[in-house]
Structures are given as C-alpha cells and as structure tokens.
Amino acid sequence: MPILAKEPDRFPNDLLASEQAKLSRWWLLYTKSRQEKQLMRQLRELQVPHYGPQIEQRRRSPNGRIRTSYVPLFNNYVFLCGGDESRYQSICTGCVQKATEITDVEPLIYDLTQISELVDIGVPLSVEGRLQPGQQVRVKNGSFAGFEGVVIRRDQETRLLVSVRFMDQGVSVKLDDCQLEPLGSAPEPQGSDA
C-alpha cells in the first residue's frame, strides 16, 4: 500500500488566527480508530472548519528503506470549529463516536496555536497523556523562546509540556533548565502530611 503525501491538517489554513475561531463554538470530536484523516478529508469537502495536528514519522521498512508518513498527533481526536450544524455534519460522516463541546474557547485556541507552531518548527515531539501538576514556565531563549508550558521530568531530562488543557494531553520537547524561567511559584508537593 503506498504511503500518501501530507494532507492539510486544518481548514481553512488560517483557522487558528481567524476571527471565526474566537467567535465560534468548538467541539472535541472523538473518532473511530484510525479515522482522523478520513474525517478531516470529509470535513474539508464540506468546508467545515477543523484542526487535527499531524507530525512526520519516519520508519525503516523491512528492506531498509526509510518511509515517511504523517500521523495524527492526538490519536482519535479532531477539533471542530462551528455550531450545531457543523457538529451534525461531522457526525454524519460516520467517523465520529462522540462530540463534546469545549466551553472555554480562548485557552483552547492559545494551546492549539502553540502546538501548531511547535509542529511547524519540525522538532521531535512526544505526546504526553494525563497531565500532572508542575511548574508553569516560559522559554527564555533559543528557537522556543516565548512558549509557555509546564515542566515535567522524565528519565533525567527536562521536558517542556505544551498542553491542551481540555483534553489532559499535550506534547513535550526536551529543553535545558537554563532555558526556562518560572511563571509564579512551584506547586505544593502532593501527599505530604506533616
């Protein structure tokens, strides 16, 4: 089976920066397994605004060739921008199992914009599930200067977690401690009964 070329991950291309994104309702669509791209194709045909971030994934085939594919950053999730009619159209595609309205739109657009910018930079991203409380930070310098997120530590490395608060998921990128500046105080340790 041939590997398909990269397809658009949003419609329209300027969705996250548009006035429509700020004024419209947003939905988190939970898709059937491996139906994210099919849903986005159908939504594009219907001209329904949506966003489903994709990242490049390289793998070596059994015969040694490098294969590049584009996979959804968040498995089984696509974000839909629009009212009840748009939600109805998405459900009628047969790709959606559940649609949940996102009521706090401003933080969602901020989070999705940061994730979109990280994807555009092309750095390796790791999907992080079930966020744990941590220090809020802003990157001071380097190619990530200005990005905000939560610091998480894993296997002796510091990673900046840029999250989609509504989903309790996000992406992380490896950074050095010296690149980060705290935003506010560190959270209290959990489970310490003094």
Coordinates of C-alpha atoms in Angstrom, one line a residue:
M1 CA 0.0 0.0 0.0
P2 CA 1.6 3.3 -1.0
I3 CA 2.3 6.0 1.6
L4 CA 0.2 9.1 0.9
A5 CA 1.6 12.6 0.7
K6 CA 1.0 15.0 3.6
E7 CA -2.5 16.4 3.7
P8 CA -3.7 19.7 5.3
D9 CA -4.3 19.4 9.0
R10 CA -6.8 22.2 9.1
F11 CA -9.4 24.0 7.2
P12 CA -9.2 26.9 6.4
N13 CA -5.4 27.3 6.6
D14 CA -5.6 30.4 8.8
L15 CA -8.3 28.9 11.2
L16 CA -6.4 29.4 14.5
A17 CA -5.6 33.1 13.7
S18 CA -9.1 33.9 12.4
E19 CA -11.9 35.9 14.0
Q20 CA -14.2 32.9 13.3
A21 CA -12.1 30.8 15.7
K22 CA -12.6 33.2 18.5
L23 CA -16.3 33.8 18.0
S24 CA -17.5 30.2 17.1
R25 CA -18.2 27.2 19.3
W26 CA -15.6 24.5 19.4
W27 CA -16.1 20.7 19.7
L28 CA -13.7 17.9 20.5
L29 CA -14.5 15.0 18.2
Y30 CA -13.6 11.6 19.3
T31 CA -13.1 9.5 16.1
K32 CA -13.3 5.8 15.4
S33 CA -10.0 4.1 15.4
R34 CA -7.7 5.4 12.6
Q35 CA -10.4 7.6 11.1
E36 CA -8.9 11.1 11.9
K37 CA -7.6 11.7 8.4
Q38 CA -10.8 10.4 6.7
L39 CA -12.8 12.7 8.9
M40 CA -10.7 15.7 8.0
R41 CA -10.9 14.9 4.3
Q42 CA -14.7 14.8 4.5
L43 CA -14.9 18.0 6.6
R44 CA -12.7 19.8 4.0
E45 CA -15.1 18.7 1.3
L46 CA -18.0 20.0 3.4
Q47 CA -16.0 23.2 4.1
V48 CA -16.4 22.7 7.8
P49 CA -13.6 24.4 9.9
H50 CA -11.4 21.9 11.8
Y51 CA -7.9 21.2 13.1
G52 CA -6.2 17.9 13.6
P53 CA -2.4 18.3 14.1
Q54 CA -0.2 15.8 12.3
I55 CA 3.5 15.1 12.7
E56 CA 6.1 13.4 10.5
Q57 CA 7.0 9.9 11.4
R58 CA 10.0 8.1 9.8
R59 CA 10.4 4.4 10.0
R60 CA 12.7 1.9 8.3
S61 CA 10.9 -0.8 6.2
P62 CA 12.0 -4.4 6.3
N63 CA 14.0 -3.9 3.1
G64 CA 15.9 -1.0 4.7
R65 CA 14.1 2.0 3.1
I66 CA 13.1 5.0 5.1
R67 CA 9.4 5.5 5.0
T68 CA 7.9 8.9 5.9
S69 CA 4.3 9.1 6.9
Y70 CA 2.2 11.8 8.6
V71 CA 0.3 10.7 11.6
P72 CA -2.2 12.4 13.9
L73 CA -0.5 14.0 17.0
F74 CA -3.5 13.1 19.1
N75 CA -4.9 9.7 18.2
N76 CA -8.7 9.7 17.8
Y77 CA -9.1 13.4 18.2
V78 CA -10.0 16.3 15.8
F79 CA -11.1 19.8 16.8
L80 CA -14.1 21.2 15.1
C81 CA -15.0 24.9 14.9
G82 CA -18.7 25.7 14.3
G83 CA -22.2 25.4 15.6
D84 CA -24.7 22.6 15.8
E85 CA -24.9 22.2 12.0
S86 CA -21.2 21.7 11.7
R87 CA -21.3 19.1 14.6
Y88 CA -24.2 17.3 12.9
Q89 CA -22.3 17.2 9.6
S90 CA -19.2 15.7 11.3
I91 CA -21.3 13.0 13.0
C92 CA -22.9 12.2 9.6
T93 CA -19.5 11.3 8.2
G94 CA -19.6 8.0 10.1
C95 CA -16.1 8.7 11.5
V96 CA -17.1 10.2 14.8
Q97 CA -18.0 8.3 18.0
K98 CA -18.5 11.3 20.3
A99 CA -18.6 15.1 20.1
T100 CA -18.0 17.2 23.2
E101 CA -18.5 20.9 23.3
I102 CA -15.5 23.0 24.6
T103 CA -16.8 25.9 26.6
D104 CA -13.6 27.7 27.4
V105 CA -12.5 28.7 23.8
E106 CA -9.8 31.3 24.4
P107 CA -7.4 28.9 26.3
L108 CA -8.1 26.2 23.7
I109 CA -7.1 28.4 20.8
Y110 CA -4.0 29.6 22.7
D111 CA -3.0 25.9 23.3
L112 CA -3.7 24.8 19.8
T113 CA -1.7 27.7 18.3
Q114 CA 1.3 26.8 20.4
I115 CA 1.1 23.2 19.3
S116 CA 0.7 24.2 15.7
E117 CA 3.8 26.4 16.0
L118 CA 5.8 23.5 17.5
V119 CA 4.7 21.2 14.7
D120 CA 5.7 23.8 12.1
I121 CA 9.2 24.1 13.6
G122 CA 9.6 20.4 12.9
V123 CA 11.2 19.3 16.2
P124 CA 10.6 15.8 17.5
L125 CA 7.5 15.9 19.8
S126 CA 6.4 13.3 22.3
V127 CA 2.7 13.0 23.2
E128 CA 2.2 13.2 26.9
G129 CA -1.1 11.9 28.4
R130 CA -2.7 12.6 31.7
L131 CA -1.0 15.8 32.8
Q132 CA 0.5 16.0 36.3
P133 CA 0.7 19.3 38.1
G134 CA 4.1 21.1 37.7
Q135 CA 5.9 24.4 37.4
Q136 CA 4.5 26.8 34.9
V137 CA 7.3 28.2 32.8
R138 CA 8.2 30.3 29.8
V139 CA 11.1 29.6 27.5
K140 CA 13.7 32.5 27.7
N141 CA 15.9 31.8 24.6
G142 CA 16.5 29.6 21.7
S143 CA 14.1 28.6 18.9
F144 CA 11.3 28.0 21.5
A145 CA 11.6 31.5 23.1
G146 CA 8.2 32.7 24.3
F147 CA 6.5 29.3 24.5
E148 CA 4.8 28.6 27.8
G149 CA 4.0 25.3 29.4
V150 CA 4.6 23.0 32.4
V151 CA 7.9 21.4 33.2
I152 CA 7.9 17.7 33.6
R153 CA 10.9 15.5 34.4
R154 CA 11.4 12.0 32.9
D155 CA 14.5 9.8 32.7
Q156 CA 16.9 12.5 33.9
E157 CA 15.9 15.1 31.3
T158 CA 13.8 18.2 31.5
R159 CA 10.9 18.5 29.1
L160 CA 8.6 21.4 28.4
L161 CA 5.0 20.2 28.2
V162 CA 2.7 22.3 26.0
S163 CA -0.8 21.0 26.8
V164 CA -4.3 21.2 25.6
R165 CA -5.9 21.7 28.9
F166 CA -9.4 20.5 27.9
M167 CA -8.0 17.1 26.9
D168 CA -5.5 16.5 29.6
Q169 CA -3.0 15.7 26.9
G170 CA -0.2 17.6 25.2
V171 CA 3.2 17.4 23.6
S172 CA 6.6 17.8 25.1
V173 CA 10.0 18.9 23.9
K174 CA 13.4 18.4 25.6
L175 CA 15.0 21.6 26.9
D176 CA 17.7 22.6 29.4
D177 CA 16.8 24.1 32.7
C178 CA 18.8 27.2 31.9
Q179 CA 16.4 28.0 29.0
L180 CA 13.4 28.2 31.3
E181 CA 12.1 31.0 33.6
P182 CA 9.4 30.3 36.2
L183 CA 5.9 31.9 36.0
G184 CA 4.7 32.0 39.5
S185 CA 5.6 29.7 42.4
A186 CA 6.1 26.0 42.2
P187 CA 3.2 23.7 43.2
E188 CA 2.9 22.2 46.6
P189 CA 4.1 18.6 46.8
Q190 CA 1.2 16.1 46.7
G191 CA 0.6 13.7 49.5
S192 CA 2.8 15.2 52.2
D193 CA 1.0 15.0 55.6
A194 CA 3.1 16.9 58.0

